[in-house]
XYZ file of C-alpha atoms in Angstrom:
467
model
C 13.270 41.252 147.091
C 9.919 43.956 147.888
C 7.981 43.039 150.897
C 4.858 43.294 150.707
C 2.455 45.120 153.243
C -0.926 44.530 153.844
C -2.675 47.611 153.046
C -5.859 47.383 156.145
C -6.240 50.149 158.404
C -3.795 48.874 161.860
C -5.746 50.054 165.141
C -4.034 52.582 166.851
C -5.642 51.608 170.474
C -3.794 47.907 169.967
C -0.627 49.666 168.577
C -0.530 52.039 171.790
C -1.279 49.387 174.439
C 1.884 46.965 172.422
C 4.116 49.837 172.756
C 3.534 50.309 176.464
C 3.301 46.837 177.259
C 6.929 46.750 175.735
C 8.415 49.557 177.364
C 7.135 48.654 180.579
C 8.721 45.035 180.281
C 11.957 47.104 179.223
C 11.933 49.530 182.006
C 11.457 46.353 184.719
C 13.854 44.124 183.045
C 16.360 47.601 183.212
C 15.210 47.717 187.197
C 16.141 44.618 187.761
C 20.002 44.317 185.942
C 21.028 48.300 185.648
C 22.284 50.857 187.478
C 19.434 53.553 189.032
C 20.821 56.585 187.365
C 20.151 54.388 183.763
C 17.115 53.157 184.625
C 15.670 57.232 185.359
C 17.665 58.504 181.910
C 15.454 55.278 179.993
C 12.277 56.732 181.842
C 12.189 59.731 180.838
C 13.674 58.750 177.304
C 10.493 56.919 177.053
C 7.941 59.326 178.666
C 9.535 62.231 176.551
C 10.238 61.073 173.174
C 6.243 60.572 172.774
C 5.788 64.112 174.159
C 8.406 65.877 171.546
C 7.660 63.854 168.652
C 4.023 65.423 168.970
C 5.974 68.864 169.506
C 7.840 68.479 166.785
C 4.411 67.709 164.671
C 2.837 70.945 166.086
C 5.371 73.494 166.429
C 3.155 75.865 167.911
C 3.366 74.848 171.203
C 7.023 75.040 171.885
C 6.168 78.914 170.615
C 3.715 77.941 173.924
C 6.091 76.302 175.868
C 8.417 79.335 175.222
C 6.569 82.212 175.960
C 5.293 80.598 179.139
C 8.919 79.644 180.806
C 10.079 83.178 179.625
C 7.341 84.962 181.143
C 6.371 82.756 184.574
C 10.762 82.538 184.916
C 9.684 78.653 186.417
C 12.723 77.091 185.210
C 14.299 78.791 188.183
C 13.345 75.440 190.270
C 15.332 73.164 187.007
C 18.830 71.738 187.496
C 19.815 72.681 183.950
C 19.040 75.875 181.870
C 15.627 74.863 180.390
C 14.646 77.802 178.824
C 17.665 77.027 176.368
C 16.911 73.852 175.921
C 13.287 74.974 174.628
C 14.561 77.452 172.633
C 16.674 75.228 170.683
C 14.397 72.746 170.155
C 12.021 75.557 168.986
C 14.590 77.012 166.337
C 14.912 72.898 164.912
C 11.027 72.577 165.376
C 10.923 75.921 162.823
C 13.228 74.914 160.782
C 11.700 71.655 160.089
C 8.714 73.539 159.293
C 10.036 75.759 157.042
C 11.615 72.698 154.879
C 7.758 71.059 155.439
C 6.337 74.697 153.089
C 5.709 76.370 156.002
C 6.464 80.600 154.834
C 8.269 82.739 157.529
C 6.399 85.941 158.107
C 8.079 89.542 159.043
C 5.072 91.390 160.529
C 6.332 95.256 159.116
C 9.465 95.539 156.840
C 9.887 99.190 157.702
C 9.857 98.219 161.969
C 12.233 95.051 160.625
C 14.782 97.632 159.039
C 14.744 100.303 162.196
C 15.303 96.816 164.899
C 17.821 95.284 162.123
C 20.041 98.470 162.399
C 19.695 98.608 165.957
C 20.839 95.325 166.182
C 23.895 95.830 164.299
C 25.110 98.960 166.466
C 24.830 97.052 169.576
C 26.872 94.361 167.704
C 29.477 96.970 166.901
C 29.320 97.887 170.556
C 30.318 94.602 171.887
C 33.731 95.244 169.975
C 34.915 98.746 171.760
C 33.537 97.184 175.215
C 36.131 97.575 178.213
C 34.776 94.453 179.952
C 34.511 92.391 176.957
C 32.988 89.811 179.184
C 30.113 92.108 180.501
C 29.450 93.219 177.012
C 29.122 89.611 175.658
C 26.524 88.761 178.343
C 24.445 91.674 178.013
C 25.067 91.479 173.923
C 23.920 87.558 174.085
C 21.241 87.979 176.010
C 19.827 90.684 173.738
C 20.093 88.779 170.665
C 19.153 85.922 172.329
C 15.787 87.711 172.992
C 15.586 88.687 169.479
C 15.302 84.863 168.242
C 12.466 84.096 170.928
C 11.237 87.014 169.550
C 11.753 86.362 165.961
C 9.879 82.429 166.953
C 6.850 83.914 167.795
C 6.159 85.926 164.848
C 5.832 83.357 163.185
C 2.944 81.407 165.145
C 0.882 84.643 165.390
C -0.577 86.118 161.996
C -4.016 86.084 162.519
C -6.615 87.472 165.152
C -7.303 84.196 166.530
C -3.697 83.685 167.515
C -3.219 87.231 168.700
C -5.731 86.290 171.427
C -4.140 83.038 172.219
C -0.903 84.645 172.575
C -2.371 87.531 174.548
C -3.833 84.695 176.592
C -0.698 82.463 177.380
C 1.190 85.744 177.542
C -0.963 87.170 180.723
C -1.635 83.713 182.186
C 2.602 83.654 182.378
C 2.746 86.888 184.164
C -0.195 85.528 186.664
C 1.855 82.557 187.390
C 4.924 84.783 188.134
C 2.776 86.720 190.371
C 1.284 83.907 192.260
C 3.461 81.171 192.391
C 5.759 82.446 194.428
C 3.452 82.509 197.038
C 3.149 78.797 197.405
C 6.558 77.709 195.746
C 9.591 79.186 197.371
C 12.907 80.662 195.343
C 16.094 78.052 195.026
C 18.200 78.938 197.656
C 21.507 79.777 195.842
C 19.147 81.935 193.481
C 17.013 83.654 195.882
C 17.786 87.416 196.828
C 15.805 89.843 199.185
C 14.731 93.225 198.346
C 14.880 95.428 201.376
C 13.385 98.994 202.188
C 16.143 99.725 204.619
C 15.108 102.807 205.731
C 11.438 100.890 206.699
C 12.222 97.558 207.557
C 9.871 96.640 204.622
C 10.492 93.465 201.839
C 8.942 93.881 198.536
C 7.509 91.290 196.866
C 9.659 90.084 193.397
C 7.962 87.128 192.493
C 10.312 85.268 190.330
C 11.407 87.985 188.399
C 14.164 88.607 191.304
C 13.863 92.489 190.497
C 11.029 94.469 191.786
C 11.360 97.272 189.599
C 10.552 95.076 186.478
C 8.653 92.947 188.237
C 6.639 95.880 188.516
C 6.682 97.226 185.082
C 5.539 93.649 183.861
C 2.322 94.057 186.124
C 2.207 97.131 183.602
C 2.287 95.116 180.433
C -0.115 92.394 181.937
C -3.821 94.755 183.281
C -4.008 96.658 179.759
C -4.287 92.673 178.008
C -6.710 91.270 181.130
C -8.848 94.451 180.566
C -8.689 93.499 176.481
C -9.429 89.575 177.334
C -12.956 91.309 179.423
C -13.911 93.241 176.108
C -13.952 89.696 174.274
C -15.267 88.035 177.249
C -17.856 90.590 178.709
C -20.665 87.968 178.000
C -19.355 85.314 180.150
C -19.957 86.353 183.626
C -17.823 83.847 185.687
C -14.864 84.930 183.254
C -14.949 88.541 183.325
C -15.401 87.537 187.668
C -12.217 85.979 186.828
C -10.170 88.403 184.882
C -11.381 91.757 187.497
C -9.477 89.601 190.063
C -6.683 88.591 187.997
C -6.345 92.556 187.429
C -6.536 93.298 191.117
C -4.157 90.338 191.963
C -1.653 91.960 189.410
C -2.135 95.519 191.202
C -1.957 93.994 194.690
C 1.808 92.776 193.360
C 2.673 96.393 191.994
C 1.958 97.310 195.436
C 3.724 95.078 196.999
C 7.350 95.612 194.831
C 7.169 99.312 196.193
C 8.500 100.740 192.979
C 7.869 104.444 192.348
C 8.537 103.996 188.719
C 5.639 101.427 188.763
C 3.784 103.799 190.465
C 3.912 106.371 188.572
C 3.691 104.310 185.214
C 0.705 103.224 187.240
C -1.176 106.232 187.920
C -0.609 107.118 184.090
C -2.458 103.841 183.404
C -5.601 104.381 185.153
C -5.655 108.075 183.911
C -5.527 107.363 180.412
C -7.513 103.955 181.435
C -10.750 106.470 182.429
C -9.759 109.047 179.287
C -9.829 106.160 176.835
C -12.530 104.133 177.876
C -14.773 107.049 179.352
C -17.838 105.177 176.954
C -17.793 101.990 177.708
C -19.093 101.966 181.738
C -17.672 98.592 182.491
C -14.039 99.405 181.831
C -14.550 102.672 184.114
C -16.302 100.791 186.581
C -13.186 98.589 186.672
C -10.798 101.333 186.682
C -12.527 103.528 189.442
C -12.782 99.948 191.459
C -8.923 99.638 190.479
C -7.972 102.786 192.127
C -10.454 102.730 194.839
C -8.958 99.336 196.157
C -5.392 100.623 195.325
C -5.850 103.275 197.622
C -7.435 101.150 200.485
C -5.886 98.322 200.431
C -1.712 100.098 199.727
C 0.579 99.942 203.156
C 1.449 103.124 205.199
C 5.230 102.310 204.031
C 3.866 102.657 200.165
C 2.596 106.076 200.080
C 5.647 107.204 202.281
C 8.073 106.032 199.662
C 5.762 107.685 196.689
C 6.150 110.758 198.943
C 9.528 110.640 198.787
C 9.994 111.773 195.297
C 8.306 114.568 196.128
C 9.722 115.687 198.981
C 13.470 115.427 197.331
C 12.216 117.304 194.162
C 11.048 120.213 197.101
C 14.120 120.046 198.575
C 12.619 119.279 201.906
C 13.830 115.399 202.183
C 17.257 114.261 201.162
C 17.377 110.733 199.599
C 20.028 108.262 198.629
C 18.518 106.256 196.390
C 16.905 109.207 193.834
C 20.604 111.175 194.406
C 22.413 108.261 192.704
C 20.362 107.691 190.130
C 20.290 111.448 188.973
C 24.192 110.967 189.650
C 24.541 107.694 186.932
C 21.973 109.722 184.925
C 23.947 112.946 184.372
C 26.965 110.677 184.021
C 25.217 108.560 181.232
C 24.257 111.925 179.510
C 28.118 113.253 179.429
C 29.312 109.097 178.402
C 27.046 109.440 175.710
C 28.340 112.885 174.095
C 31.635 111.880 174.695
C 31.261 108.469 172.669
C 28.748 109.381 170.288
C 29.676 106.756 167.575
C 29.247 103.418 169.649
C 28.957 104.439 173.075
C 30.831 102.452 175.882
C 29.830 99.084 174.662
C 26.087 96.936 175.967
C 26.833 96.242 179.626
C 29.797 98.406 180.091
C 28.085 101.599 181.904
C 29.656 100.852 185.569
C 32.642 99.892 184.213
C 32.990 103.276 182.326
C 31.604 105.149 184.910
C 33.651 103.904 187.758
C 36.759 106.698 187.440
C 33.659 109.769 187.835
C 30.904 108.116 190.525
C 32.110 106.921 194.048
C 29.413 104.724 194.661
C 29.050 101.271 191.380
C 25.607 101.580 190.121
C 23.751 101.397 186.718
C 21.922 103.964 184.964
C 18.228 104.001 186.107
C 17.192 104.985 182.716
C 16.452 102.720 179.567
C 17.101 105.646 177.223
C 20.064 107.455 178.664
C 20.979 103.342 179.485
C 21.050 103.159 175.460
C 22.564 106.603 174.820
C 25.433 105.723 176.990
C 26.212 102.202 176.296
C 25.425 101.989 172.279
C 25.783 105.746 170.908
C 23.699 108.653 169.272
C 23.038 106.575 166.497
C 21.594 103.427 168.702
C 19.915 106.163 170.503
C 18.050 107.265 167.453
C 16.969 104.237 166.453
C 15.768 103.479 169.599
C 13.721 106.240 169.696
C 12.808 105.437 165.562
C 11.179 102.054 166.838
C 9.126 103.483 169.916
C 7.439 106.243 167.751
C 6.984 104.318 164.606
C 4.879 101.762 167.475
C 3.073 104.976 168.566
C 2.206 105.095 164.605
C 0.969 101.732 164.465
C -0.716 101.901 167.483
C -2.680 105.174 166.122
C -3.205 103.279 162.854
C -5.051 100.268 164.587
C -7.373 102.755 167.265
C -8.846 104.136 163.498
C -9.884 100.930 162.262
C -13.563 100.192 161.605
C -12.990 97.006 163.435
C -13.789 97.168 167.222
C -11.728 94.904 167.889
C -8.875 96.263 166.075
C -9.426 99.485 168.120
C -9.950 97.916 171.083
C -6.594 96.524 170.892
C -5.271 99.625 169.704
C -6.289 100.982 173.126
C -4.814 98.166 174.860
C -1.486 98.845 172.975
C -1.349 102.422 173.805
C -2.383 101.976 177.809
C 0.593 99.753 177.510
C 3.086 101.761 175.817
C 1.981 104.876 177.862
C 2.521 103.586 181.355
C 5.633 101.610 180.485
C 7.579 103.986 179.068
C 7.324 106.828 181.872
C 8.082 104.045 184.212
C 11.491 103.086 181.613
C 13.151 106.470 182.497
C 13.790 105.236 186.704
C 14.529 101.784 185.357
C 17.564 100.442 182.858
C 14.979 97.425 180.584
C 16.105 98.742 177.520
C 17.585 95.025 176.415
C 15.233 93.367 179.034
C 12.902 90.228 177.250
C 9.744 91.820 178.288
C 10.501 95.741 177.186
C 11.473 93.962 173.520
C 8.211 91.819 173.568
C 6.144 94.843 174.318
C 7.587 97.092 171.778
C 7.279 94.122 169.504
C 2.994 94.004 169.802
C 1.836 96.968 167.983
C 3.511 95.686 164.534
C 2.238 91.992 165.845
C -1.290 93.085 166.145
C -1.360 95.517 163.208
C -0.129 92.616 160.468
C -2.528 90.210 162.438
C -5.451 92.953 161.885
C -4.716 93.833 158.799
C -7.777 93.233 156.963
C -9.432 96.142 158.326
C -6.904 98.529 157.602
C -9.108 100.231 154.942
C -12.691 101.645 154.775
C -15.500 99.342 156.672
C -16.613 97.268 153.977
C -14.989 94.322 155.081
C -16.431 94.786 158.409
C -20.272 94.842 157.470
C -19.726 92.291 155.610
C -18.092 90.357 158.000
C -21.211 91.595 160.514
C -23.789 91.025 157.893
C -22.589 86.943 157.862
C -22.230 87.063 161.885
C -18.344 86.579 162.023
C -15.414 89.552 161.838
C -13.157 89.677 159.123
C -9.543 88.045 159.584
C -11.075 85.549 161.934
């Protein structure tokens, strides 16, 4: 027997109001006859489903949802590892998508192939590991960043949605910078960073390490400064985004990291070289350093100073010592495993019988040298020049845009990387989503890879190509 169903157009508003006239009689009758703990578990079974069934329609904004707890690190103030949980349902979310029609996208086959092979050495790494356990953690969390990684690939292929992304991606880091000011750290997760020798706390937001909370204020001014080249017109926004930039310097400051400052000063440098045409970006850059220098402590400059007075010999240091101590000792690690290295995570472990003081190598490449071999080494090293090349590729383009993000990319890449040889982010999620945007941005701009055609006719009709 076929029922039949009356083919008219049902109102939605009716449907809605039914639906929440029921669940509200539900959740009182559950008030009144269950337990509490029941009654909260069928409130937010109710509140949520509605919220991830329209997730689960739109994909795209757990790839939202995902970049945002990643980069703002808010699921610190959670009972229960949300950024997991998001992941996961991201992973089903894409898979439903793909058995929907929906075509997964590698943004360069060549980049795929160098990060593939890299991938497999640390893999091979895990398995020679003396603290199996440390190698695991370090080895999980790497691949783990590689999915999150792999997720968002997918949701950005054009121009349009490399600005969005650029856009949730620096309004994370803003939210990791300011937050903190106003929400404080979970007690059984909060840690203080001390300047012994000063008295002086730096300022971590919820990163919990001021040396890559640093180097993430790094990633974030070269993509404000790109969001004021699309936005130049809009007054109150670019107002916005110059104080966004100086917030962000005010909190590299404040983390009183001498790798960030020196990744720093190459950013402004090359900031003032690149941009020496356009006299709003070097307005903003000489107002950068200006207020830098103003505004920094007595106790900043003293520790910048330090550096050089060790290199002159005239100031001993503890700090710098050890880590040219775990440096050299990651240098002779390396030669003496060159196949595998040590194992991901194993470098104090391997290095205990040679230092006298526990203490990891303060340097992402010799970090990767020691702990995953020559080979991993190499291919390390393969995947940060072939960026350089895409970067180089995308400042050519007839496109402004293009080039203007091929400037962003390289004021990026420069004042990271100088910063990466005081600081072990080699497997860090940030370091592996900034060496991930130059092949992001190149497949999203690819339409104006060749000649200018495409972009006068594009101009001619008032729009840019690939929007």
């Amino acid at each position: 027997m076929r029922i039949a169903l009356p083919e008219e157009p049902f109102a939605r508003r009716r449907l809605f109001l039914l639906a929440a006239a029921a669940a509200a009689i539900c959740l009182a009758a559950a008030a009144a006859f269950l337990p509490a703990g029941i009654v909260r578990l069928a409130a937010f079974a109710l509140l949520g489903l509605p919220v991830l069934f329209v997730f689960f329609d739109r994909p795209v904004l757990f790839f939202y949802a995902l970049v945002l707890i990643l980069f703002s690190n808010i699921d610190l103030f959670t009972t229960f590892r949300l950024y997991r949980v998001i992941l996961a349902l991201a992973v089903f979310a894409l898979a439903l998508a793909v058995l929907d029609g929906r075509r997964l996208v590698w943004h360069h086959p060549v980049l795929f192939l160098l990060v593939a092979a890299f991938s497999l050495i640390v893999f091979q790494s895990i398995s020679i590991a003396r603290n199996y356990d440390a190698a695991l953690e370090f080895g999980g969390r790497y691949f783990k960043n590689l999915l999150a990684l792999a997720i968002v690939l997918q949701f950005v292929g054009t121009r349009r949605e490399f600005r969005v992304y650029i856009i949730v991606l620096a309004a994370s880091i803003l939210l990791n910078d300011i937050a903190p000011l106003f929400l404080s750290v979970p007690a059984h997760l909060e840690s203080v960073s001390l300047l012994w020798e000063q008295g002086v706390f730096r300022y971590e937001g919820f990163v919990l390490e001021p040396n890559a909370f640093a180097l993430m204020q790094l990633m974030l001014i070269p993509m404000l400064i790109y969001l004021i080249s699309l936005r130049r017109r809009s007054k109150p926004l670019v107002i916005l985004l110059v104080l966004s930039i100086l917030v962000s310097a005010a909190a590299l400051i404040l983390s009183f990291s001498r790798g960030g400052f020196l990744g720093f000063a190459v950013l402004l440098l090359l900031l003032l070289v690149l941009e020496r045409r356009n006299k709003a970006v070097v307005a903003v850059g000489a107002a950068l350093a200006v207020t830098v220098v103003a505004l920094s402590p007595g106790e900043y400059w003293q520790r910048v100073q330090s550096m050089l007075a060790f290199a002159q010999g005239g100031r001993f240091d503890f700090s710098i010592y050890t880590r040219l101590e775990s440096m050299k000792e990651a240098i002779r690690i390396g030669a003496s495993n060159p196949l595998l290295g040590i194992g991901i995570g194993n470098f104090m472990f391997a290095s205990g019988n040679m230092l006298p003081f526990r203490i990891v190598v303060h340097n992402a490449f010799l970090q990767v040298l020691a702990e995953v071999g020559v080979i991993g080494f190499v291919l390390f090293i393969a995947v940060i020049a072939y960026d350089f090349l895409l970067i180089r590729s995308l400042m050519r383009r007839p496109d402004p845009e293009a080039a203007q993000v091929g400037r962003m990319l390289l004021l990026q890449l420069a004042s990271v990387l100088p910063s990466a040889f005081f600081i072990p982010v080699a497997f860090e999620y940030f370091f592996c989503f900034l060496l991930a945007l130059p092949p992001m941005a190149n497949y999203c701009f690819r339409g104006t890879a060749h000649g200018g055609e495409a972009t006068a006719a594009a101009r001619a009709a008032g729009s840019s190509p690939g929007a």
